[in-house]
Amino acid sequence: MARPLTRLISVVSVILYLARLGPWVAICGEPSNVLLLRSDHEGSRPAMILPLHLSAPVSSKFAFNSRRQLQRSEPKRHPNARMRLYDDLLLNGYYTTRLWIGTPPQRFALIVDTGSTVTYVPCSTCQHCGKHQDPKFQPDMSETYQPVKCTADCNCDNDRMQCMYKRQYAEMSSSSGVLGEDVVSFGNQSELAPQRAVFGCENVETGDLYSQHADGIMGLGRGDLSMMDHLVDKKVISDSFSLCYGGMDVGGGAMVLGGLTPPADMVFTHSDPVRSPYYNINLKEIHVAGKRLHLNPNVFDGKHGTVLDSGTTYAYLPEAAFLAFKHAIMKELHSLKQISGPDPNYKDICFSGVGIDVSKLSKSFPVVDMVFGNGHKFSLSPENYLFRHSKVRGAYCLGVFPNGKDPTTLLGGIIVRNTLVMYDREHTKIGFWKTNCSELWETLHLSDAPPPVPPNSEGTNITKAFEPSIGPSASQYNLHLGELQIAQITIVISFNISYMDMKPYITELAGLIAHELDVNTSQVHLRNFSSLGNGSLSRWIITPGPYADFFSNTTAMSIVARLSEHRMQLPETFGSYKLLDWNTEPPSRRTWWQQYYLVVALAVMLTLLLGVSALGLFLIWKNRQQAEPSYKPVDVAIPEQELQPL
């Protein structure tokens, strides 16, 4: 299975800096010329792309505030937006969050990307957009949408007199469209009220952006179109955000827009916003099994330095650093056998004979330490530099690759699995704290229930978007009678047993799920079953009873409570399993056929029955016309004709 480089740093219309002389900004600009550097190793992944030229300086209402790093937060405590992360690095190559745009809210699944500076979603006017997870954004359906009108500061769509944007990424995908402004909501775990923000309304997608399941991108980088910069400039959150990516077997995670009190043992390193627009860290050394790699410390300081990019899947080191890292890892593996990777197009470095229990990987693979310029050290467990082999049970591969001739060190999401990463932009530092991201709220002693919502700073009466609290760490969320209509509930369960082993027991499994959720077996439907490493992933649909368009409030609350409180238990015969996700679907999202299929089916059957009856009466009448008029007794019973199934 091909694993393309997903969502590397945005290389078009990014903010660049020249020798600390001040910010140079390109807003809504044309694509810059770029250089693609590839590794000399045959079959290796393409290296990252970085721009060759600076764009001309622009004076703009969106202009980057070069003094922002000198500002300090006000004494008052700012609210924050706590948001759930979804998806997984191996299955999807990215993590997403849910964002609601417009009034009434329209939901979108967006890739969280610290290497992008604009948030965008497919627009209903899109001429070339793929089929994604949610419907396209419809500006005409939002009471609060406004286009961003053309000024001298942006490229202008002369037909609409609306500002345009364009972004191109290293895997050669691109997004372009117009800029709009609307109310953005952050879900029911957020203290932060809905806010007005500028975002991109896509008209054209290419490459991976066209084919991916996610709807679009949530830009968290430094830049005037960044969601973070919007919220900070409005002074509704402090200048900080945090990401926590789930582990190898769990996925998902958590995100916080705004400040958090850092744990006492969080490891910080300096991040220089003047040196680079990307989130960089001051990496000086790498240790494998306690032994320092014999490298010049400046090897991690080339070009943009060491960059963190949440939208990149794997890690990429300069050639010399990669070779030293690979040799040091292999030197520590005494009992493992090196095997070929899952994809013949790539020369992955993989090892078998490990076992499937991720918690025991440290018995076979060494600990890797990152040492920062301030002397602080952060340790990486094996799941932070390995990915599971998709074709060989108990085998793992290095998730670290050479970056060709490019001197930049790029650390993607794999490096920060089960790690709370705090991007403290206000104090120009980034912190790392090892934790279980699926239990982050409990670990930080934060309530998972929706907190009181502060008044909207815009003074607009906006209904807060509804978001179910879902996932392995979710607690019961509040449903009130009369507030919600649910037409369908989807649950996602992973098993450590393969699909072929599970296949004979699908019917039995559906019955057990129905029993645990206290519904009828006919209401539980298997949507799909797929392989997940050496195990399997299943999606199930729970529907209302016959002739019902949605669940009763009592039934809905009962099912939601059982899921969120983890009261759904399956027998041990089904092995180890995890409830990864669940969500609800309102009646409005159901198709016309889903709503009226029973009525249509009954109408078709009635029509056929009437047709058969009419034909029978006609044949009887015709036979009587041809037969003798005298009466003849019937001494043989004629069986009734059987109706054929539709």
XYZ file of C-alpha atoms in Angstrom:
646
model
C 0.000 0.000 0.000
C 1.533 3.282 -1.070
C 2.103 5.817 1.650
C 2.556 9.202 -0.045
C 4.122 12.048 1.882
C 1.022 13.675 3.328
C 0.686 17.309 4.050
C 4.277 18.505 4.174
C 4.881 22.189 4.882
C 2.929 24.565 2.650
C 5.358 26.003 0.128
C 3.292 28.628 -1.670
C 2.246 31.987 -0.217
C 4.077 31.328 3.059
C 5.675 33.969 5.269
C 9.447 34.132 4.808
C 12.119 36.111 6.602
C 15.418 37.614 5.409
C 18.371 37.639 7.810
C 16.280 38.914 10.736
C 15.592 42.176 8.883
C 11.827 41.810 9.277
C 8.882 39.855 7.963
C 8.135 39.470 4.270
C 4.560 38.427 3.596
C 2.728 37.015 0.599
C -1.035 37.024 1.112
C -3.303 35.451 -1.501
C -0.308 35.513 -3.832
C 0.814 33.532 -6.851
C 2.818 30.316 -6.466
C 6.519 30.713 -5.751
C 9.136 28.782 -7.690
C 10.112 25.678 -5.784
C 12.942 23.163 -5.894
C 12.285 19.452 -5.458
C 15.252 17.654 -3.950
C 15.178 13.880 -4.100
C 17.278 11.354 -2.259
C 19.966 9.563 -4.234
C 18.646 6.288 -2.854
C 16.567 4.405 -5.396
C 12.990 3.902 -4.288
C 13.179 6.318 -1.362
C 10.422 8.796 -0.610
C 10.711 12.243 -2.223
C 12.295 14.878 -0.045
C 10.439 17.943 1.154
C 10.040 20.974 -1.099
C 10.969 24.447 0.039
C 10.643 27.802 -1.787
C 13.558 29.379 -3.636
C 12.352 32.974 -3.783
C 10.805 35.533 -1.495
C 7.617 37.335 -2.384
C 7.515 41.092 -2.332
C 6.623 42.780 0.961
C 2.974 43.698 1.376
C 1.328 46.194 3.655
C -1.929 44.573 4.584
C -4.685 44.510 7.095
C -3.637 40.842 7.344
C 0.042 41.830 7.857
C 1.983 39.722 10.336
C 2.534 41.491 13.648
C 6.302 41.230 14.104
C 5.870 42.430 17.686
C 3.558 39.591 18.624
C 6.406 37.620 20.168
C 7.069 40.590 22.477
C 3.501 40.784 23.703
C 2.432 39.185 26.956
C -0.996 37.872 27.813
C -3.274 39.969 29.950
C -3.634 39.013 33.624
C -7.142 37.689 33.062
C -7.539 34.044 32.157
C -8.518 33.452 28.547
C -10.903 30.605 27.688
C -9.657 27.829 25.451
C -11.176 25.499 22.882
C -10.765 21.837 23.794
C -11.315 19.717 20.681
C -11.211 16.028 19.838
C -8.782 14.625 17.238
C -9.758 11.762 14.936
C -8.139 9.315 12.494
C -4.713 7.699 12.602
C -1.264 8.059 11.031
C -1.061 4.565 9.540
C -4.621 4.359 8.211
C -5.078 7.979 7.116
C -1.674 9.659 7.222
C -3.119 12.550 9.227
C -5.258 13.599 12.179
C -8.443 15.628 11.846
C -10.658 17.711 14.072
C -14.244 18.888 13.622
C -15.062 22.516 12.897
C -18.496 24.052 12.340
C -18.855 27.015 9.974
C -21.893 29.224 9.398
C -25.331 29.823 10.886
C -26.831 27.258 11.136
C -23.527 25.364 11.575
C -22.171 23.175 8.769
C -19.716 20.485 9.970
C -16.282 19.735 8.462
C -13.471 17.255 9.153
C -10.210 19.202 8.807
C -6.601 18.001 8.927
C -4.768 19.795 11.746
C -1.684 21.212 10.064
C 0.975 23.313 11.787
C 2.715 23.721 8.418
C -0.251 25.533 6.792
C -1.406 29.087 7.361
C -4.943 29.001 6.019
C -8.081 27.051 6.891
C -10.182 25.980 3.923
C -13.135 23.759 3.040
C -14.723 22.726 -0.291
C -17.260 25.274 -1.507
C -20.592 24.454 -3.142
C -19.326 26.336 -6.216
C -16.233 24.109 -6.500
C -15.511 23.139 -10.102
C -12.982 20.405 -9.259
C -13.368 18.985 -5.743
C -13.275 15.358 -4.672
C -15.844 13.394 -2.720
C -15.097 13.997 0.946
C -16.447 13.122 4.349
C -19.011 15.921 4.623
C -21.113 17.976 2.200
C -19.541 21.076 0.678
C -19.944 24.429 2.402
C -22.950 26.355 1.119
C -22.441 30.102 1.641
C -26.023 30.807 0.588
C -27.312 28.646 3.441
C -25.454 30.610 6.119
C -27.072 33.734 7.552
C -23.707 35.063 8.761
C -21.455 34.481 5.713
C -19.714 37.438 4.077
C -17.203 37.372 1.190
C -13.845 39.076 1.731
C -14.037 41.925 -0.770
C -11.100 42.782 -3.000
C -8.566 45.332 -1.830
C -5.089 46.277 -2.981
C -3.709 43.682 -0.574
C -4.870 40.513 -2.316
C -5.310 38.863 -5.674
C -8.818 39.562 -6.858
C -11.414 37.399 -8.540
C -12.713 40.079 -10.884
C -15.965 38.220 -11.560
C -16.881 38.101 -7.876
C -14.777 41.030 -6.643
C -13.591 38.672 -3.892
C -10.120 37.958 -2.494
C -8.505 34.722 -3.680
C -6.027 32.313 -2.092
C -3.825 29.515 -3.434
C -1.740 26.880 -1.626
C 0.545 24.192 -3.017
C 2.115 21.382 -0.987
C 5.232 19.283 -1.232
C 3.433 16.165 -2.450
C 2.308 18.384 -5.362
C -1.311 18.770 -4.319
C -2.902 22.210 -4.337
C -5.936 24.162 -3.195
C -7.302 27.437 -4.508
C -10.467 29.438 -4.099
C -11.891 32.601 -2.584
C -11.786 33.993 0.944
C -14.898 34.322 3.040
C -15.734 35.251 6.616
C -18.229 33.473 8.841
C -18.925 32.247 12.346
C -16.735 29.308 13.383
C -17.727 26.977 16.248
C -15.366 24.619 18.059
C -17.600 21.924 19.550
C -19.278 21.299 22.864
C -16.086 20.757 24.889
C -14.972 24.311 24.164
C -15.084 27.171 26.635
C -14.582 29.471 23.664
C -17.743 30.906 22.145
C -18.201 30.851 18.346
C -16.067 33.484 16.608
C -15.983 35.152 13.228
C -12.950 34.104 11.166
C -11.629 34.265 7.599
C -11.333 30.949 5.746
C -10.883 29.652 2.222
C -13.832 28.463 0.146
C -12.277 26.000 -2.323
C -13.007 26.072 -6.023
C -10.217 23.727 -7.192
C -8.426 20.787 -5.539
C -5.644 18.645 -7.012
C -3.544 15.673 -5.932
C -4.004 14.179 -2.470
C -6.311 17.026 -1.465
C -8.750 15.861 -4.137
C -8.646 12.167 -3.182
C -8.401 12.352 0.628
C -11.362 11.509 2.867
C -10.952 14.623 5.027
C -12.753 17.765 3.879
C -9.921 20.284 4.094
C -7.175 21.839 6.197
C -7.154 23.684 9.523
C -4.118 25.971 9.326
C -2.338 26.388 12.661
C 0.913 27.857 11.355
C 2.170 31.391 11.836
C 0.405 33.660 9.367
C -2.338 36.196 9.035
C -4.876 33.711 7.659
C -4.051 31.173 10.373
C -6.916 30.243 12.693
C -4.590 30.769 15.665
C -3.609 34.273 14.584
C -7.260 35.233 14.088
C -8.209 34.154 17.591
C -5.122 35.679 19.215
C -5.568 39.009 17.413
C -9.157 39.122 18.657
C -7.744 38.535 22.197
C -10.173 35.678 22.830
C -7.428 33.105 23.554
C -3.830 33.307 24.756
C -1.084 32.824 22.160
C -0.618 29.089 22.636
C -2.069 25.797 21.437
C -1.438 22.114 22.146
C -1.733 18.861 20.206
C -1.789 15.321 21.597
C -1.665 12.474 19.056
C -2.864 9.015 20.093
C -0.656 5.939 20.156
C 0.062 3.264 17.555
C -2.974 1.121 18.392
C -5.425 3.880 19.316
C -5.155 6.922 17.032
C -7.275 9.984 17.696
C -6.229 12.395 20.423
C -6.921 15.915 21.645
C -6.241 19.542 20.747
C -6.443 22.767 22.736
C -6.569 26.219 21.147
C -5.395 28.582 23.879
C -3.317 28.127 26.979
C -2.969 25.162 29.314
C -1.090 24.970 32.592
C 1.977 22.901 31.606
C 2.702 19.742 33.624
C 5.630 20.158 36.023
C 7.875 17.738 34.119
C 7.155 19.052 30.615
C 10.402 19.431 28.619
C 10.725 22.779 26.805
C 12.989 23.980 24.030
C 13.325 27.371 22.331
C 11.407 28.051 19.100
C 12.626 31.001 17.016
C 9.784 32.712 15.063
C 12.248 35.119 13.415
C 14.528 32.416 12.055
C 11.670 30.616 10.271
C 7.890 30.879 9.864
C 7.631 27.173 10.724
C 7.561 25.806 14.261
C 11.217 24.940 14.825
C 13.002 23.494 17.850
C 16.630 23.757 18.950
C 17.700 20.112 18.504
C 21.409 19.515 19.180
C 21.914 15.778 19.680
C 20.241 12.391 19.223
C 21.075 9.477 21.520
C 20.248 5.840 20.750
C 20.252 3.469 23.739
C 22.001 6.168 25.749
C 24.813 6.598 23.199
C 25.261 9.897 21.379
C 25.313 9.816 17.591
C 28.715 11.102 16.456
C 27.494 14.051 14.446
C 28.312 17.713 14.152
C 25.626 19.485 16.298
C 25.062 21.889 13.409
C 23.664 19.047 11.296
C 20.226 19.748 12.804
C 20.515 23.505 12.279
C 20.518 23.744 8.491
C 18.182 26.000 6.541
C 14.938 26.075 8.587
C 16.518 24.061 11.409
C 14.492 21.255 12.988
C 10.836 21.744 12.053
C 7.731 20.234 13.675
C 4.919 19.655 11.158
C 1.741 17.965 12.370
C 0.565 17.428 8.790
C 3.568 15.244 7.870
C 3.306 11.554 8.672
C 6.913 10.482 9.206
C 10.283 11.999 10.195
C 13.019 13.113 7.778
C 16.667 13.667 8.722
C 19.619 15.081 6.769
C 21.499 12.277 5.017
C 24.395 12.028 7.486
C 22.073 12.058 10.498
C 19.811 9.405 8.978
C 22.682 7.001 8.239
C 24.051 7.399 11.761
C 20.579 6.882 13.246
C 19.862 3.791 11.130
C 23.191 2.152 11.970
C 22.768 2.876 15.690
C 19.269 1.336 15.735
C 20.334 -1.779 13.827
C 23.324 -2.237 16.140
C 20.923 -2.610 19.070
C 18.698 -5.229 17.396
C 20.319 -8.560 18.185
C 17.523 -11.111 17.809
C 15.392 -9.560 15.072
C 15.418 -10.421 11.383
C 15.476 -7.671 8.756
C 12.751 -8.132 6.121
C 11.315 -6.281 3.132
C 8.775 -3.528 3.646
C 5.043 -3.743 2.875
C 5.329 -1.623 -0.280
C 7.801 -2.687 -2.994
C 7.969 0.909 -4.228
C 9.865 1.901 -1.067
C 12.982 0.386 0.468
C 11.667 0.394 4.018
C 13.845 -0.945 6.805
C 11.713 -3.506 8.641
C 12.201 -6.170 11.289
C 10.193 -9.269 12.186
C 9.952 -11.420 15.295
C 8.795 -8.685 17.658
C 5.213 -9.566 18.603
C 1.996 -7.567 18.364
C 1.945 -6.009 21.847
C 2.998 -2.379 21.423
C 3.630 -2.003 25.157
C 6.462 -4.551 24.849
C 8.272 -2.909 21.913
C 10.835 -1.390 24.279
C 12.102 -4.916 25.026
C 13.231 -5.237 21.405
C 13.931 -1.654 20.295
C 16.095 0.977 22.028
C 15.011 4.276 23.560
C 15.908 7.354 21.477
C 16.621 10.685 23.186
C 16.385 14.143 21.652
C 18.737 16.577 23.414
C 17.971 20.285 23.028
C 20.221 23.332 23.089
C 19.333 24.085 26.722
C 20.537 20.618 27.766
C 17.030 19.262 28.363
C 16.340 15.757 27.078
C 13.114 14.213 25.779
C 12.886 10.434 25.338
C 11.119 8.724 22.441
C 9.672 5.247 22.854
C 9.747 2.812 19.892
C 6.237 3.804 18.778
C 7.666 7.295 18.132
C 9.971 6.104 15.366
C 8.341 2.849 14.140
C 5.234 1.959 12.182
C 3.549 -1.437 12.051
C 4.208 -3.645 9.020
C 0.849 -4.061 7.300
C 1.564 -7.496 5.803
C 3.690 -9.357 8.366
C 2.339 -10.014 11.836
C 4.676 -8.869 14.604
C 6.899 -6.830 12.256
C 7.748 -3.118 12.399
C 9.504 -0.609 10.139
C 11.517 2.562 10.693
C 9.339 5.660 10.285
C 12.437 7.843 9.856
C 13.797 8.564 6.356
C 16.575 10.584 4.686
C 15.648 14.051 3.469
C 17.845 13.838 0.391
C 20.189 16.776 -0.049
C 17.958 19.120 1.893
C 19.565 20.092 5.242
C 16.251 20.577 7.043
C 15.220 18.129 9.780
C 11.471 17.520 9.582
C 9.633 15.803 12.443
C 6.125 14.595 11.567
C 3.307 13.187 13.645
C 4.956 9.809 14.293
C 7.538 11.488 16.565
C 4.869 12.866 18.914
C 2.548 9.866 19.319
C 1.193 9.829 22.869
C 2.910 13.137 23.524
C 1.332 16.431 24.556
C 3.087 19.090 22.472
C 2.552 22.664 23.666
C 3.212 25.373 21.084
C 3.743 28.346 23.416
C 4.051 31.051 20.779
C 3.820 33.849 23.328
C 6.993 32.740 25.102
C 8.686 31.372 21.925
C 9.063 27.813 23.195
C 7.672 24.347 22.536
C 7.090 21.755 25.248
C 6.921 17.940 25.171
C 5.250 15.696 27.748
C 4.836 11.936 27.407
C 1.285 10.847 28.245
C -1.651 8.718 27.115
C -3.436 11.075 24.732
C -6.682 9.084 24.819
C -6.954 9.951 28.529
C -5.579 13.505 28.402
C -8.509 15.267 30.078
C -8.489 12.850 32.983
C -4.702 13.100 33.311
C -4.837 16.900 33.402
C -7.872 16.739 35.744
C -10.063 18.592 33.245
C -13.762 17.848 33.010
C -14.853 16.261 29.748
C -18.351 17.690 30.112
C -19.222 20.895 28.233
C -18.240 23.940 30.349
C -20.417 27.059 30.576
C -20.178 29.050 27.352
C -19.104 32.683 27.747
C -21.015 35.389 25.876
C -20.080 35.770 22.230
C -17.602 38.601 21.853
C -19.328 39.704 18.663
C -22.596 40.274 20.460
C -24.346 37.934 18.047
C -26.875 35.390 19.245
C -25.400 32.196 17.819
C -26.531 28.677 18.608
C -23.551 26.574 19.709
C -22.745 23.721 17.327
C -23.579 20.263 18.631
C -20.698 17.808 18.833
C -20.938 14.410 20.507
C -18.051 13.632 22.851
C -16.731 10.484 21.275
C -13.767 8.189 21.553
C -12.050 5.934 24.061
C -11.814 8.608 26.766
C -15.237 10.163 26.352
C -17.543 10.539 29.320
C -21.329 10.882 29.122
C -22.467 14.014 27.346
C -25.693 15.812 28.084
C -28.784 15.153 25.982
C -32.015 16.881 26.893
C -35.478 15.775 25.842
C -36.758 17.615 22.817
C -33.306 18.984 21.839
C -32.015 16.308 19.519
C -33.244 13.944 16.821
C -30.881 11.110 15.869
C -31.574 9.118 12.721
C -28.478 6.928 12.800
C -25.565 6.064 15.089
C -22.237 4.858 13.696
C -19.738 2.993 15.860
C -16.174 1.948 14.934
C -14.595 -1.046 16.678
C -11.097 -2.473 16.185
C -10.243 -6.119 16.891
C -6.883 -7.881 17.165
C -8.410 -10.730 15.146
C -8.260 -10.692 11.348
C -11.348 -10.207 9.213
C -11.170 -13.760 7.838
C -11.243 -15.162 11.384
C -14.113 -12.844 12.320
C -16.207 -13.394 9.189
C -18.083 -16.543 10.350
C -19.239 -14.752 13.508
C -20.552 -11.477 12.029
C -24.203 -12.374 12.665
C -23.437 -13.394 16.231
C -21.447 -10.195 16.764
C -24.354 -8.059 15.487
C -26.641 -9.762 17.998
C -24.213 -9.123 20.859
C -23.884 -5.443 19.951
C -27.685 -5.175 19.813
C -27.945 -6.800 23.251
C -25.345 -4.466 24.762
C -27.070 -1.354 23.328
C -30.539 -2.681 24.214
C -31.885 -2.549 20.659
C -33.291 -5.150 18.284
C -30.829 -7.175 16.187
C -32.563 -5.896 13.037
C -31.402 -2.381 13.973
C -27.682 -3.304 13.860
C -26.089 -3.325 10.397
C -22.467 -3.980 9.381
C -21.280 -1.144 7.143
C -17.804 -2.492 6.358
C -15.041 -4.690 7.714
C -11.407 -4.037 6.751
C -7.925 -5.150 7.727
C -6.062 -3.119 10.334
C -2.466 -4.308 10.570
C -2.768 -7.842 11.868
C -6.281 -7.189 13.149
C -9.455 -5.724 11.697
C -11.589 -2.582 11.766
C -15.381 -2.674 11.645
C -18.010 0.042 11.225
C -21.564 -0.590 12.392
C -24.746 1.399 11.784
C -27.485 1.495 14.438
C -30.850 2.559 12.979
C -34.246 3.334 14.567
C -36.986 0.727 14.750
C -39.319 -0.013 11.805
C -41.364 2.892 10.436
C -39.351 5.422 12.537
C -37.294 8.267 11.075
C -35.288 8.785 14.269
C -34.720 7.335 17.728
C -36.891 8.360 20.622
C -35.106 10.661 23.065
C -35.090 7.945 25.715
C -33.541 5.367 23.381
C -30.995 7.870 22.020
C -29.881 8.866 25.523
C -29.613 5.211 26.534
C -27.412 4.263 23.555
C -25.205 7.361 23.893
C -24.746 6.732 27.621
C -23.767 3.088 27.049
C -21.202 4.096 24.408
C -19.686 7.082 26.211
C -19.461 5.230 29.537
C -17.976 2.127 27.886
C -20.765 -0.152 29.065
C -20.703 -2.110 25.792
C -18.839 -5.337 26.575
C -18.160 -8.248 24.204
C -17.120 -11.815 25.135
C -13.424 -12.728 25.343
C -13.891 -15.046 22.359
C -13.661 -11.935 20.147
C -10.159 -11.176 21.440
C -8.931 -7.717 22.339
C -11.130 -4.950 20.975
C -11.481 -1.171 21.318
C -14.333 1.218 20.699
C -12.431 3.760 18.589
C -15.186 6.126 17.564
C -18.896 6.772 17.431
C -21.043 9.547 16.047
C -24.638 10.459 15.405
C -26.490 11.551 12.291
C -29.571 13.787 12.330
C -32.567 13.062 10.087
C -31.638 15.884 7.715
C -28.557 13.988 6.573
C -30.545 10.923 5.524
C -31.289 10.555 1.843
C -34.793 10.619 0.432
C -34.587 6.861 -0.158
C -33.470 6.223 3.459
C -36.427 8.169 4.765
C -39.119 6.684 2.553
C -37.828 3.276 1.483
C -40.530 1.449 3.507
C -43.305 3.516 1.943
C -41.859 2.960 -1.535
C -41.413 -0.774 -0.930
C -45.023 -1.128 0.307
C -46.311 0.883 -2.661
C -44.390 -1.343 -5.105
C -45.691 -4.517 -3.465
C -49.259 -3.211 -3.437
C -48.984 -2.257 -7.117
C -47.698 -5.725 -8.008
C -50.442 -7.416 -6.002
C -53.103 -5.306 -7.662
C -51.553 -6.054 -11.036
C -51.528 -9.817 -10.388
C -55.108 -9.706 -9.104
C -56.311 -7.759 -12.145
C -54.545 -10.183 -14.459
C -56.127 -13.120 -12.647
C -59.613 -11.625 -12.889
C -59.095 -10.934 -16.575
C -58.001 -14.521 -17.270
C -60.949 -15.893 -15.295
C -63.379 -13.710 -17.250
C -61.818 -14.745 -20.553
C -61.981 -18.438 -19.687
C -65.625 -18.124 -18.702
C -66.403 -16.490 -22.017
C -64.860 -19.423 -23.860
C -66.238 -22.211 -21.622
C -69.664 -23.807 -21.701
C -72.232 -21.993 -19.607
C -73.252 -25.130 -17.740
C -72.112 -25.491 -14.120
C -69.364 -28.071 -13.378
C -68.420 -28.932 -9.796
C -64.776 -28.590 -8.790
C -63.493 -31.856 -7.420
C -59.745 -30.995 -7.361
C -58.202 -28.244 -5.239
C -55.968 -25.938 -7.265
C -53.042 -24.571 -5.248
C -52.730 -20.802 -4.983
C -49.960 -19.304 -7.097
C -46.897 -18.334 -5.027
C -45.790 -14.733 -5.219
C -42.144 -14.465 -6.291
C -39.915 -12.433 -3.951
C -39.215 -8.887 -5.085
